[in-house]
Structures are given as C-alpha cells and as structure tokens.
C-alpha cells in the first residue's frame, strides 16, 4: 500500500508506473458483519450505535471483472445510507448482497459474510478490467454510486430505471470507505482539480441526488423564481439543494434547527430561513394524529418570508414527521419531491389538499449516469461547492456515522482513507483561490 501511496503523491508517476504497481492481497476496510445483523434487536433506532457495528479490518482484494476498475481510495465520506447500514434499518444490507449474488457468476463475489460499505470516493485508478478503454491506471477520479447492468431496455432511457439498479457500497459490496474499492468503470468521473481528496469525495452522492430531485426534469424541474422549501437546508442533501436553488435563480426557504445552521444558510446566500426548533413546530399532536393548525402556522411563516406566496416545490426527505405539512404548504399546482423518509416511511397527509389543489408528489432516487456527470461537472467548474465540515480517519468512521445519525454534524462529514492528511490532491490552485471562501464555508462550524 505504501508503494501505491508513494506513486500517487509523486508528481512524476506515469500511467505505466501505476500499471506496474502490484496490487496487495488485502486492504483495510470499514465493514458490517452478517452475524451481527440482529445485534440491536429491541433497541430504539436512536440508540443504535454505529460505533458498535462498524468494524475496521483487513479484507481480500476482490477479483477484477470486465468493465470494472480497482481504485486506490484517498478519501470517502459518510452518507446516511451508511448510517442505515450500520443500524441494520430498515432492512439488513446482507439481503441485498444475497440477491445480487444470485444474478451471475461475477456478482457472486458480492455475497460475503462482511459488507464493505461506503458510496463515495476520490482516488486513483489502479487497474481496469477487460473492455475498459476510457480510464487508465493513474487517472484521478471520483465515483458516483449508481450500479446498473443495463441488460433490460427498461433502463435505456433513464439508467435509474434499470431493474438491476443498485447503490454501490449499500446494495453492492466493496464500497468506498476503504483503502481500495471496486467499481464499474462507468461510475468513474474526473476528480475536480481544484479540490483536495476529502473535498472531492464529499459531494458525490448527495449532490447528484439533489440535482435530479430539484433540477432535472426527472425530478421537480426547478425554474427561475420558484419558491423552494428545503428541509434540512444545511445538511447533506439540503446544502446542495440550497446551492442549486440560489444558482438557478430560485428562492430557497431554508428550514434548519439551530442558529448556527441558520447562519450557514445565510452565508450560502439564502435570506428566507426558518429555525424549526426555535419556532417550535409540532406537526404531530401524538403518535397517531397531526395538528393542521401547526401546518397553517408554518404556512403563514412561509408567506411572511415570501411576501405572501406559497412554495412551488418542497424538497422532502424527513418523511413522516414533515410530509403532512409539506403537502399542505405547497402552492396550487406545485410539487412535493421526495427521496427519503428519515423520520418514518409511512407518511400521512390530507389528500384533499393534494387533489383539490392539483399538486403532485414525485419520487426521486439518486441520479442517472448523465445526471451524476452533470452534477459533478458543476463541482468541477466551481459553480457548486463541497460542504465538508469535519474529517475523520478511517478508524473513526464509527464516530463519524454516529455524528450523522444523531444530527450532530453540518453539511458533509469526510473520511480519509489512504490520504495521510487533509489538504492533498489539489491540482488547480488558481480555480481554488477564486472559490476558497465557499469551499471552506462549512469547515469547523
Ligand atoms: C443513494 C442513497 C440512497 C439512500 O440513502 S435511500 C435510503 C436508504 N434506503 C432504504 O431505506 C431502502 C431500503 N430498502 C428496502 O427497504 C427494501 O429493499 C424495499 C422496501 C425498497 C423493497 O423491498 P423488497 O422486499 O426487496 O421488495 P418487494 O418489491 O416487496 O420484492 C419482494 C418480492 O415481491 C415481488 N413483487 C414486487 N412487486 C410486486 C407486485 N406489484 N405484485 C406482486 N409481487 C411483487 C418481487 O418480485 C419479489 O419477489 P421475489 O422475492 O420472488 O423475488
Ligand atoms: N434516495 C436517495 O437517493 C437518497 C436518499 N437520502 C436519504 O435522505 C435522508 C437525508 O440525507 P442527508 O441529507 O444526507 O442527511 P443529513 O442528516 O446530513 O441531513 C438531513 C437534515 O434533515 C433535517 N432533519 C432530520 N430529521 C428531521 C425531522 N424529523 N424533521 C425535520 N428536519 C429533519 C436535519 O436538519 P435540521 O436539524 O437542521 O433541520 C438534518 O440535518 C436520509 O434518510 C438518507 O438516507 C440521501 C441521499 C440520497
């Protein structure tokens, strides 16, 4: 591994040097274990502790197949899907690996008693499998997390619709929270040159998801002037949704839960901000009943901030706790676009406010190949910026996932894999200087 790191850190290494490197037999990885899938039985979700279920251990390097690449991972990031994996909710990910393992001789590799997790990476290509021409050893890359087979025509217009669509490092093995990762080569994209490894690794999953959900015509198709209500506006998804709204000439109404988070949204350029904690919204009176008066109070607050207008789009992901309010406050003909249900997936809303006002609910999930590429391009051009707040070592991934699970973090939380320290890997200092304040906006707040 030292030789690999030396080659990456030397400015003189050529593709031939990388191709000549020997691949180690094993690598350090963050895993969950199949025989521990029941370890939190009877424990409340909130109290399930990722520090107990996430392991760091040596695992064998998987065999490289056609159309695939082995990547030396310099840095990765924590996504909420890794939190779900670590608490074995809503289902254990080993069911995904078993199902994938049944697809082909090659996919059998994924069905193991351990799961190497992680759905983001920035690093360097080490080896490519047969049939890969666009990428070579030594290429500096990031990887998006869409894994598809594309053998069915269902996914040929929109790759997210492939019946064998999976999220790499969640529904497949050999993910990015590790020193080496196995990806399909069409997951690879150029690493933004003005960013360090950990900065480059942090936007991928959430940036692509927010792009499809809010900007793409497959999602809400946001346009100039739209009022966009963004839940968790300084969180993983929300910090990109807020940037897309501002960059696209829309008007974000940012919902957050503290002064500190409100201040971050202001620094991004938003002015309409609701602190849900300070204003004490309680959309559920008890476990079974919502309080429409609270929806109305929330809607009035939005109208105060917009000069009397209702929202064109709600960027939804908290789910059960907020969904009734989200449907209520959307304007006539508006759109609620949802990609998750962090607080519970059995949503309740008053359907009269949907059909009588001709609103639409759209389901959105990650991003297709092209959307992920377009989202990464915006990062590479310095139009959208990473929202990295804190960086952990691979050994401390459990703590990093704990922070995200308990909502103690801001923006994105990074993880160093092979990178010996933060700040390495920047190749375009000029572009970096132009955007340095925006790049550092979330750091250490
Ligand atoms: C990028 C990052 C993203 C995120 O962070 S997202 C958040 C994290 N992700 C999650 O929380 C989602 C986790 N996944 C799940 O909870 C489950 O994964 C799903 C609920 C999504 C699906 O559950 P399942 O049991 O796998 O799916 P079924 O569709 O119920 O399939 C089971 C069997 O039911 C059959 N079936 C499906 N649709 C129908 C139908 N319409 N009529 C009759 N049968 C149906 C199937 O074929 C299959 O059958 P057979 O077991 O024999 O293969
Ligand atoms: N389908 C897909 O493709 C994707 C789905 N997801 C899912 O989206 C969800 C959010 O992910 P991500 O943004 O990365 O997570 P983060 O935890 O980084 O951010 C979510 C933010 O939402 C707010 N929030 C959390 N719970 C509630 C609640 N009950 N009511 C109101 N606001 C709440 C919090 O902000 P605050 O406290 O400031 O209000 C929090 O910071 C997860 O469930 C994740 O699995 C994520 C990416 C892709």
Coordinates of C-alpha atoms and ligand atoms in Angstrom, one line a residue:
X1 CA 0.0 0.0 0.0
X2 CA 3.0 2.3 0.7
X3 CA 4.1 2.0 -2.9
X4 CA 0.7 2.9 -4.2
X5 CA 0.6 6.0 -1.9
X6 CA 4.1 7.0 -3.0
X7 CA 3.1 6.8 -6.6
X8 CA 0.0 8.9 -6.0
X9 CA 1.9 11.5 -4.1
X10 CA 4.8 11.7 -6.6
X11 CA 4.0 14.3 -9.3
X12 CA 6.2 12.3 -11.8
X13 CA 4.3 9.0 -11.8
X14 CA 3.1 7.9 -15.3
X15 CA 0.2 5.6 -16.3
X16 CA 2.9 2.9 -16.9
X17 CA 4.2 3.3 -13.3
X18 CA 0.7 2.8 -11.9
X19 CA 0.1 -0.2 -14.2
X20 CA 3.3 -1.7 -13.0
X21 CA 2.4 -1.4 -9.3
X22 CA 1.5 -4.7 -7.7
X23 CA -2.0 -4.9 -6.1
X24 CA -1.8 -6.0 -2.5
X25 CA -3.7 -9.2 -1.4
X26 CA -5.7 -7.4 1.2
X27 CA -6.8 -3.9 2.2
X28 CA -8.2 -2.1 5.2
X29 CA -12.0 -1.5 5.0
X30 CA -15.0 -0.4 7.1
X31 CA -17.4 -3.3 7.4
X32 CA -20.5 -4.6 9.0
X33 CA -20.8 -8.3 9.8
X34 CA -23.7 -10.6 8.7
X35 CA -23.6 -12.5 12.0
X36 CA -24.2 -9.2 13.9
X37 CA -27.3 -8.2 11.9
X38 CA -29.5 -8.8 15.0
X39 CA -27.2 -7.0 17.5
X40 CA -29.6 -4.1 18.0
X41 CA -32.8 -6.1 18.3
X42 CA -35.1 -4.4 20.7
X43 CA -33.0 -1.2 20.8
X44 CA -34.7 2.1 19.8
X45 CA -33.4 3.4 16.4
X46 CA -32.0 6.5 18.0
X47 CA -29.9 4.4 20.5
X48 CA -28.5 2.0 17.9
X49 CA -24.8 3.0 17.9
X50 CA -22.8 2.7 14.6
X51 CA -19.6 2.7 16.7
X52 CA -20.6 -0.8 17.8
X53 CA -21.5 -2.3 14.5
X54 CA -18.8 -0.7 12.2
X55 CA -15.5 -2.6 12.1
X56 CA -12.2 -1.7 10.5
X57 CA -10.4 -4.8 9.3
X58 CA -8.3 -6.4 6.5
X59 CA -10.3 -8.0 3.7
X60 CA -9.1 -9.7 0.5
X61 CA -9.0 -7.6 -2.7
X62 CA -11.8 -8.8 -4.9
X63 CA -11.2 -10.2 -8.4
X64 CA -11.5 -7.6 -11.1
X65 CA -14.2 -8.3 -13.7
X66 CA -14.9 -7.0 -17.2
X67 CA -16.0 -3.3 -17.3
X68 CA -14.7 -2.7 -13.8
X69 CA -11.9 -0.8 -12.1
X70 CA -10.0 -1.1 -8.8
X71 CA -9.4 2.3 -7.3
X72 CA -7.0 3.4 -4.6
X73 CA -9.3 5.4 -2.3
X74 CA -7.7 8.6 -0.9
X75 CA -10.8 9.8 0.8
X76 CA -14.5 9.0 1.2
X77 CA -17.5 10.4 3.0
X78 CA -20.3 9.4 5.3
X79 CA -23.7 9.2 3.8
X80 CA -26.9 8.5 5.6
X81 CA -27.2 5.2 3.8
X82 CA -24.1 4.1 5.7
X83 CA -25.9 5.0 8.9
X84 CA -28.9 2.8 7.8
X85 CA -26.4 0.0 7.0
X86 CA -24.8 0.3 10.4
X87 CA -28.0 0.1 12.4
X88 CA -29.4 -2.6 10.1
X89 CA -32.5 -0.5 9.2
X90 CA -35.0 -0.6 7.6
X91 CA -33.5 -3.9 6.5
X92 CA -30.1 -5.6 6.8
X93 CA -28.0 -4.9 3.7
X94 CA -27.0 -8.6 3.6
X95 CA -30.3 -9.3 1.9
X96 CA -29.2 -7.0 -1.0
X97 CA -25.9 -8.8 -1.3
X98 CA -27.5 -12.2 -1.3
X99 CA -30.0 -11.2 -4.0
X100 CA -27.2 -9.6 -6.1
X101 CA -25.1 -12.7 -5.6
X102 CA -27.8 -14.8 -7.4
X103 CA -27.5 -12.7 -10.6
X104 CA -24.3 -14.1 -12.2
X105 CA -21.1 -15.8 -11.5
X106 CA -19.4 -12.5 -11.2
X107 CA -22.0 -10.9 -8.9
X108 CA -21.5 -13.9 -6.5
X109 CA -18.3 -12.1 -5.3
X110 CA -20.5 -9.6 -3.5
X111 CA -22.4 -12.1 -1.3
X112 CA -20.0 -12.3 1.6
X113 CA -20.4 -12.5 5.4
X114 CA -19.0 -9.0 5.6
X115 CA -20.1 -5.8 3.8
X116 CA -17.5 -3.2 2.8
X117 CA -19.7 -0.1 2.9
X118 CA -19.4 3.5 1.5
X119 CA -20.9 5.2 -1.5
X120 CA -18.4 8.0 -2.3
X121 CA -14.7 8.1 -3.1
X122 CA -12.0 10.2 -4.5
X123 CA -8.8 8.4 -5.6
X124 CA -6.7 7.0 -8.3
X125 CA -7.4 4.2 -10.8
X126 CA -5.1 1.2 -10.2
X127 CA -6.3 -1.4 -12.6
X128 CA -9.1 -1.7 -15.2
X129 CA -10.8 -4.8 -16.4
X130 CA -11.3 -6.1 -19.9
X131 CA -13.4 -3.7 -22.1
X132 CA -12.5 -0.6 -20.2
X133 CA -10.9 2.0 -22.6
X134 CA -11.9 5.4 -21.2
X135 CA -10.0 5.1 -18.0
X136 CA -6.4 4.2 -17.3
X137 CA -4.2 3.4 -14.2
X138 CA -3.1 6.7 -12.7
X139 CA -6.3 8.6 -13.6
X140 CA -7.5 10.8 -10.7
X141 CA -11.2 10.2 -10.2
X142 CA -14.4 10.4 -8.2
X143 CA -17.0 7.7 -8.4
X144 CA -20.8 8.1 -8.4
X145 CA -22.7 5.3 -6.7
X146 CA -25.1 4.1 -9.5
X147 CA -24.5 0.4 -10.3
X148 CA -26.6 -1.0 -13.2
X149 CA -26.5 -3.9 -15.6
X150 CA -28.4 -2.3 -18.5
X151 CA -29.3 -5.7 -20.0
X152 CA -33.0 -4.8 -19.9
X153 CA -34.4 -2.0 -22.1
X154 CA -36.3 -0.6 -19.1
X155 CA -33.2 1.4 -18.1
X156 CA -32.1 2.5 -21.6
X157 CA -33.7 6.0 -21.4
X158 CA -33.0 6.6 -17.8
X159 CA -30.4 4.4 -16.2
X160 CA -32.1 4.7 -12.7
X161 CA -34.9 2.6 -14.2
X162 CA -32.8 -0.4 -14.8
X163 CA -34.4 -3.4 -13.0
X164 CA -31.0 -4.3 -11.6
X165 CA -30.3 -0.8 -10.3
X166 CA -28.3 -0.8 -7.1
X167 CA -26.4 1.7 -4.9
X168 CA -22.8 0.8 -4.8
X169 CA -21.5 0.3 -1.2
X170 CA -25.1 -0.1 0.1
X171 CA -26.7 -2.7 -2.2
X172 CA -23.3 -4.0 -3.5
X173 CA -20.1 -4.8 -1.7
X174 CA -16.6 -3.4 -2.0
X175 CA -17.6 0.3 -1.3
X176 CA -15.6 3.5 -0.8
X177 CA -15.0 3.5 3.0
X178 CA -11.8 1.5 2.4
X179 CA -8.3 1.8 1.0
X180 CA -9.3 0.1 -2.2
X181 CA -12.7 0.0 -3.9
X182 CA -14.2 -2.0 -6.8
X183 CA -16.5 0.0 -9.1
X184 CA -18.0 -0.4 -12.6
X185 CA -15.9 1.8 -14.8
X186 CA -19.0 3.8 -15.9
X187 CA -19.2 5.1 -12.3
X188 CA -15.9 6.9 -12.7
X189 CA -15.8 10.7 -13.3
X190 CA -12.9 13.2 -13.4
X191 CA -11.9 14.4 -10.0
X192 CA -12.4 18.2 -9.7
X193 CA -8.9 19.5 -9.9
X194 CA -9.2 22.4 -7.5
X195 CA -10.3 20.3 -4.6
X196 CA -8.4 18.2 -2.1
X197 CA -9.1 14.5 -1.9
X198 CA -11.5 14.8 1.0
X199 CA -13.3 17.8 -0.5
X200 CA -13.7 16.0 -3.9
X201 CA -15.1 12.8 -2.2
X202 CA -17.8 14.6 -0.2
X203 CA -20.4 15.9 -2.7
X204 CA -20.9 12.8 -5.0
X205 CA -23.9 11.0 -3.6
X206 CA -25.9 13.9 -2.1
X207 CA -25.0 16.4 -4.9
X208 CA -26.2 14.0 -7.6
X209 CA -29.4 13.2 -5.7
X210 CA -30.2 16.8 -5.1
X211 CA -29.6 17.6 -8.8
X212 CA -32.1 15.0 -10.0
X213 CA -34.6 15.7 -7.3
X214 CA -34.6 19.5 -7.8
X215 CA -33.1 20.5 -11.1
X216 CA -33.6 17.6 -13.5
X217 CA -36.8 17.2 -15.5
X218 CA -36.9 13.7 -14.0
X219 CA -37.4 15.5 -10.6
X220 CA -39.1 18.8 -9.8
X221 CA -37.6 20.7 -12.8
X222 CA -37.0 23.8 -10.8
X223 CA -37.1 27.1 -12.7
X224 CA -36.0 30.7 -12.1
X225 CA -38.1 32.5 -9.5
X226 CA -39.5 29.3 -7.9
X227 CA -40.0 29.3 -4.2
X228 CA -38.4 26.1 -2.9
X229 CA -38.9 24.9 0.6
X230 CA -35.8 22.9 1.7
X231 CA -35.9 20.7 4.8
X232 CA -32.5 20.3 6.5
X233 CA -31.1 23.1 4.3
X234 CA -27.6 22.9 5.8
X235 CA -27.5 19.0 5.9
X236 CA -26.1 16.6 3.4
X237 CA -28.8 16.9 0.7
X238 CA -30.1 20.3 1.7
X239 CA -26.7 22.1 1.5
X240 CA -26.6 21.2 -2.2
X241 CA -30.3 21.9 -2.8
X242 CA -29.8 25.3 -1.3
X243 CA -26.9 26.0 -3.7
X244 CA -28.9 24.7 -6.7
X245 CA -31.8 27.0 -5.8
X246 CA -29.6 30.0 -5.4
X247 CA -27.5 29.3 -8.5
X248 CA -30.7 28.6 -10.6
X249 CA -32.3 31.9 -9.7
X250 CA -34.9 30.3 -7.4
X251 CA -35.8 31.5 -3.9
X252 CA -34.9 28.9 -1.2
X253 CA -36.8 28.9 2.0
X254 CA -34.4 27.0 4.3
X255 CA -35.6 25.0 7.3
X256 CA -32.9 24.3 9.9
X257 CA -32.8 23.5 13.6
X258 CA -30.3 25.9 15.2
X259 CA -28.9 29.4 14.9
X260 CA -25.6 28.0 13.8
X261 CA -27.2 26.2 10.9
X262 CA -29.3 29.4 10.0
X263 CA -26.0 31.3 9.9
X264 CA -24.5 28.8 7.4
X265 CA -27.6 29.2 5.1
X266 CA -27.2 33.0 5.3
X267 CA -23.5 32.6 4.3
X268 CA -24.5 30.5 1.3
X269 CA -26.7 33.4 0.2
X270 CA -30.1 32.5 1.5
X271 CA -32.3 35.0 3.3
X272 CA -35.5 33.2 4.0
X273 CA -34.7 30.9 6.9
X274 CA -37.0 29.1 9.4
X275 CA -35.5 27.7 12.6
X276 CA -37.9 24.8 13.2
X277 CA -36.6 24.4 16.7
X278 CA -36.8 28.0 17.8
X279 CA -40.3 28.3 16.3
X280 CA -41.4 25.0 17.9
X281 CA -43.4 23.4 15.2
X282 CA -45.2 20.3 16.4
X283 CA -46.9 18.8 13.4
X284 CA -47.9 15.6 15.3
X285 CA -50.1 16.1 18.4
X286 CA -49.4 12.5 19.4
X287 CA -48.2 9.3 17.7
X288 CA -51.3 9.0 15.5
X289 CA -52.7 12.5 15.0
X290 CA -51.4 15.5 13.2
X291 CA -52.2 19.1 14.0
X292 CA -53.4 21.0 10.9
X293 CA -53.2 24.3 12.9
X294 CA -49.4 23.8 13.0
X295 CA -49.3 23.2 9.2
X296 CA -51.1 26.5 8.9
X297 CA -48.8 28.3 11.3
X298 CA -45.9 27.0 9.3
X299 CA -47.5 28.1 6.0
X300 CA -48.1 31.6 7.4
X301 CA -44.4 31.9 8.3
X302 CA -43.5 30.9 4.8
X303 CA -45.9 33.6 3.4
X304 CA -44.2 36.2 5.7
X305 CA -40.9 35.3 4.2
X306 CA -42.0 35.3 0.5
X307 CA -44.2 38.3 0.5
X308 CA -47.4 36.2 0.6
X309 CA -46.5 33.4 -1.8
X310 CA -46.7 29.7 -1.3
X311 CA -44.0 27.3 -2.3
X312 CA -43.7 25.9 -5.8
X313 CA -41.5 23.0 -4.7
X314 CA -40.9 21.2 -1.5
X315 CA -37.6 19.3 -1.2
X316 CA -38.7 16.5 1.0
X317 CA -36.7 13.8 2.9
X318 CA -37.6 13.9 6.6
X319 CA -40.7 11.9 5.7
X320 CA -43.4 11.0 8.3
X321 CA -42.7 14.0 10.6
X322 CA -43.0 16.7 8.0
X323 CA -44.8 15.2 5.0
X324 CA -48.3 16.4 6.0
X325 CA -47.0 19.9 6.4
X326 CA -45.1 19.7 3.1
X327 CA -48.3 18.7 1.2
X328 CA -50.3 21.5 2.9
X329 CA -47.9 24.4 2.3
X330 CA -47.3 23.6 -1.4
X331 CA -49.0 26.1 -3.8
X332 CA -51.8 25.1 -6.1
X333 CA -50.2 23.0 -8.9
X334 CA -46.9 22.7 -7.0
X335 CA -44.7 19.8 -6.5
X336 CA -43.5 17.8 -3.4
X337 CA -40.4 15.8 -4.5
X338 CA -39.3 13.2 -2.0
X339 CA -36.2 10.9 -1.9
X340 CA -36.3 9.6 1.7
X341 CA -38.2 9.1 5.0
X342 CA -35.6 9.6 7.7
X343 CA -38.3 10.0 10.4
X344 CA -40.5 7.2 9.2
X345 CA -41.7 5.9 5.8
X346 CA -45.4 5.6 6.5
X347 CA -46.4 9.1 5.6
X348 CA -49.8 10.7 6.3
X349 CA -51.2 13.7 4.6
X350 CA -54.7 15.2 3.9
X351 CA -55.3 14.1 0.3
X352 CA -57.9 16.9 -0.2
X353 CA -55.1 19.4 -0.2
X354 CA -53.4 17.4 -2.9
X355 CA -56.2 16.6 -5.4
X356 CA -58.3 19.8 -4.9
X357 CA -55.2 21.9 -5.5
X358 CA -53.8 19.8 -8.3
X359 CA -50.4 19.2 -6.5
X360 CA -48.0 16.4 -7.4
X361 CA -45.8 14.1 -5.4
X362 CA -42.7 12.9 -7.2
X363 CA -40.5 10.1 -6.0
X364 CA -36.8 10.6 -6.8
X365 CA -33.8 8.4 -6.1
X366 CA -30.1 9.1 -6.6
X367 CA -29.4 10.2 -10.3
X368 CA -28.9 8.5 -13.6
X369 CA -25.4 8.3 -15.2
X370 CA -25.9 11.6 -17.1
X371 CA -27.3 13.5 -14.1
X372 CA -24.5 12.3 -11.9
X373 CA -22.0 13.5 -14.5
X374 CA -23.7 16.9 -14.9
X375 CA -23.8 17.4 -11.1
X376 CA -20.0 16.6 -10.9
X377 CA -19.3 18.9 -13.8
X378 CA -20.9 21.8 -11.8
X379 CA -18.5 21.0 -8.9
X380 CA -15.5 20.8 -11.2
X381 CA -16.4 24.2 -12.7
X382 CA -16.6 25.8 -9.3
X383 CA -20.4 26.6 -9.7
X384 CA -21.4 24.4 -6.8
X385 CA -19.1 23.8 -3.8
X386 CA -18.4 21.0 -1.3
X387 CA -20.0 21.4 2.1
X388 CA -17.4 19.5 4.1
X389 CA -17.4 20.4 7.8
X390 CA -15.3 17.8 9.6
X391 CA -12.9 15.0 8.5
X392 CA -12.3 11.7 10.3
X393 CA -9.8 8.9 9.9
X394 CA -10.9 5.5 8.5
X395 CA -10.6 4.1 12.0
X396 CA -13.0 6.7 13.4
X397 CA -15.7 6.1 10.8
X398 CA -18.0 4.7 13.5
X399 CA -17.8 8.1 15.3
X400 CA -18.4 9.9 12.0
X401 CA -21.5 7.8 11.4
X402 CA -22.7 8.3 15.0
X403 CA -22.5 12.1 14.5
X404 CA -24.6 11.9 11.3
X405 CA -27.1 9.5 13.0
X406 CA -27.5 11.9 15.9
X407 CA -27.7 15.0 13.7
X408 CA -24.6 16.5 15.4
X409 CA -22.9 17.4 12.1
X410 CA -23.1 20.1 9.5
X411 CA -23.1 19.6 5.7
X412 CA -21.0 16.6 4.9
X413 CA -18.6 14.6 7.0
X414 CA -15.4 13.3 5.3
X415 CA -13.2 10.3 5.9
X416 CA -9.5 10.0 5.0
X417 CA -8.6 6.5 3.6
X418 CA -5.1 6.4 2.1
X419 CA -4.6 10.2 2.2
X420 CA -2.2 10.7 5.2
X421 CA -3.6 14.2 5.9
X422 CA -6.1 16.7 4.8
X423 CA -5.4 19.2 2.0
X424 CA -3.6 17.0 -0.5
X425 CA -4.5 16.4 -4.2
X426 CA -5.2 20.0 -5.3
X427 CA -4.0 20.4 -8.9
X428 CA -5.6 23.7 -9.9
X429 CA -4.7 26.3 -7.3
X430 CA -5.9 29.2 -9.4
X431 CA -9.5 28.0 -9.6
X432 CA -9.3 27.1 -5.9
X433 CA -8.3 30.6 -4.9
X434 CA -11.3 32.0 -6.7
X435 CA -13.6 29.9 -4.6
X436 CA -11.7 29.4 -1.4
X437 CA -14.3 31.0 0.9
X438 CA -17.1 29.0 -0.5
X439 CA -15.1 25.8 -0.3
X440 CA -14.3 26.4 3.4
X441 CA -17.8 27.7 4.3
X442 CA -18.8 24.7 6.3
X443 CA -15.4 23.9 7.9
X444 CA -15.2 23.6 11.7
X445 CA -18.6 25.3 12.4
Ligands
LIG1 C1 -28.3 7.0 -2.9 C2 -28.7 6.8 -1.5 C3 -29.9 6.5 -1.1 C4 -30.4 6.4 0.2 O1 -29.8 6.8 1.2 S1 -32.0 5.8 0.3 C5 -32.3 5.4 2.0 C6 -31.8 4.0 2.3 N1 -32.6 3.0 1.7 C7 -33.7 2.5 2.2 O2 -34.1 2.8 3.3 C8 -34.4 1.4 1.4 C9 -34.0 0.1 1.9 N2 -34.7 -0.9 1.1 C10 -35.9 -1.5 1.4 O3 -36.5 -1.2 2.5 C11 -36.4 -2.6 0.5 O4 -35.5 -3.0 -0.3 C12 -37.7 -2.1 -0.3 C13 -38.9 -1.8 0.6 C14 -37.3 -0.9 -1.2 C15 -38.1 -3.2 -1.3 O5 -38.3 -4.4 -0.5 P1 -38.3 -5.8 -1.2 O6 -38.8 -6.8 -0.2 O7 -36.9 -6.1 -1.7 O8 -39.2 -5.6 -2.4 P2 -40.5 -6.2 -3.0 O9 -40.8 -5.4 -4.2 O10 -41.6 -6.3 -2.0 O11 -40.0 -7.6 -3.5 C16 -40.2 -8.8 -2.8 C17 -41.0 -9.7 -3.7 O12 -42.2 -9.2 -4.1 C18 -42.4 -9.2 -5.5 N3 -43.2 -8.1 -6.0 C19 -42.8 -6.8 -6.2 N4 -43.7 -6.1 -6.7 C20 -44.8 -6.9 -6.8 C21 -46.2 -6.6 -7.3 N5 -46.5 -5.4 -7.8 N6 -47.0 -7.7 -7.2 C22 -46.6 -8.9 -6.7 N7 -45.4 -9.2 -6.3 C23 -44.5 -8.2 -6.3 C24 -41.0 -9.2 -6.0 O13 -40.9 -9.8 -7.3 C25 -40.2 -10.0 -5.0 O14 -40.4 -11.4 -5.4 P3 -39.3 -12.5 -5.1 O15 -39.0 -12.4 -3.6 O16 -39.9 -13.8 -5.5 O17 -38.1 -12.1 -5.9
LIG2 N1 -32.9 8.3 -2.3 C1 -31.7 8.9 -2.4 O1 -31.1 8.8 -3.5 C2 -31.1 9.5 -1.2 C3 -31.7 9.5 0.0 N2 -31.1 10.0 1.1 C4 -31.8 9.9 2.4 O2 -32.1 11.3 2.7 C5 -32.1 11.5 4.1 C6 -31.3 12.7 4.4 O3 -29.9 12.5 4.0 P1 -28.8 13.6 4.2 O4 -29.3 15.0 3.8 O5 -27.6 13.2 3.7 O6 -28.8 13.6 5.8 P2 -28.3 14.7 6.9 O7 -28.5 14.1 8.2 O8 -27.0 15.2 6.5 O9 -29.3 15.9 6.7 C7 -30.7 15.8 6.9 C8 -31.2 17.0 7.6 O10 -32.6 16.9 7.7 C9 -33.1 17.6 8.9 N3 -34.0 16.6 9.6 C10 -33.7 15.4 10.1 N4 -34.8 14.9 10.7 C11 -35.7 15.8 10.6 C12 -37.1 15.9 11.0 N5 -37.6 14.9 11.7 N6 -37.8 17.0 10.7 C13 -37.3 18.0 10.0 N7 -36.0 18.0 9.6 C14 -35.3 16.9 9.9 C15 -31.9 17.9 9.7 O11 -31.6 19.3 9.6 P3 -32.1 20.3 10.8 O12 -31.9 19.6 12.1 O13 -31.2 21.5 10.6 O14 -33.5 20.7 10.5 C16 -30.7 17.1 9.1 O15 -29.5 17.8 9.2 C17 -31.6 10.2 4.7 O16 -32.7 9.4 5.1 C18 -30.9 9.5 3.5 O17 -30.8 8.1 3.6 C19 -29.9 10.7 1.0 C20 -29.3 10.8 -0.2 C21 -29.8 10.1 -1.4

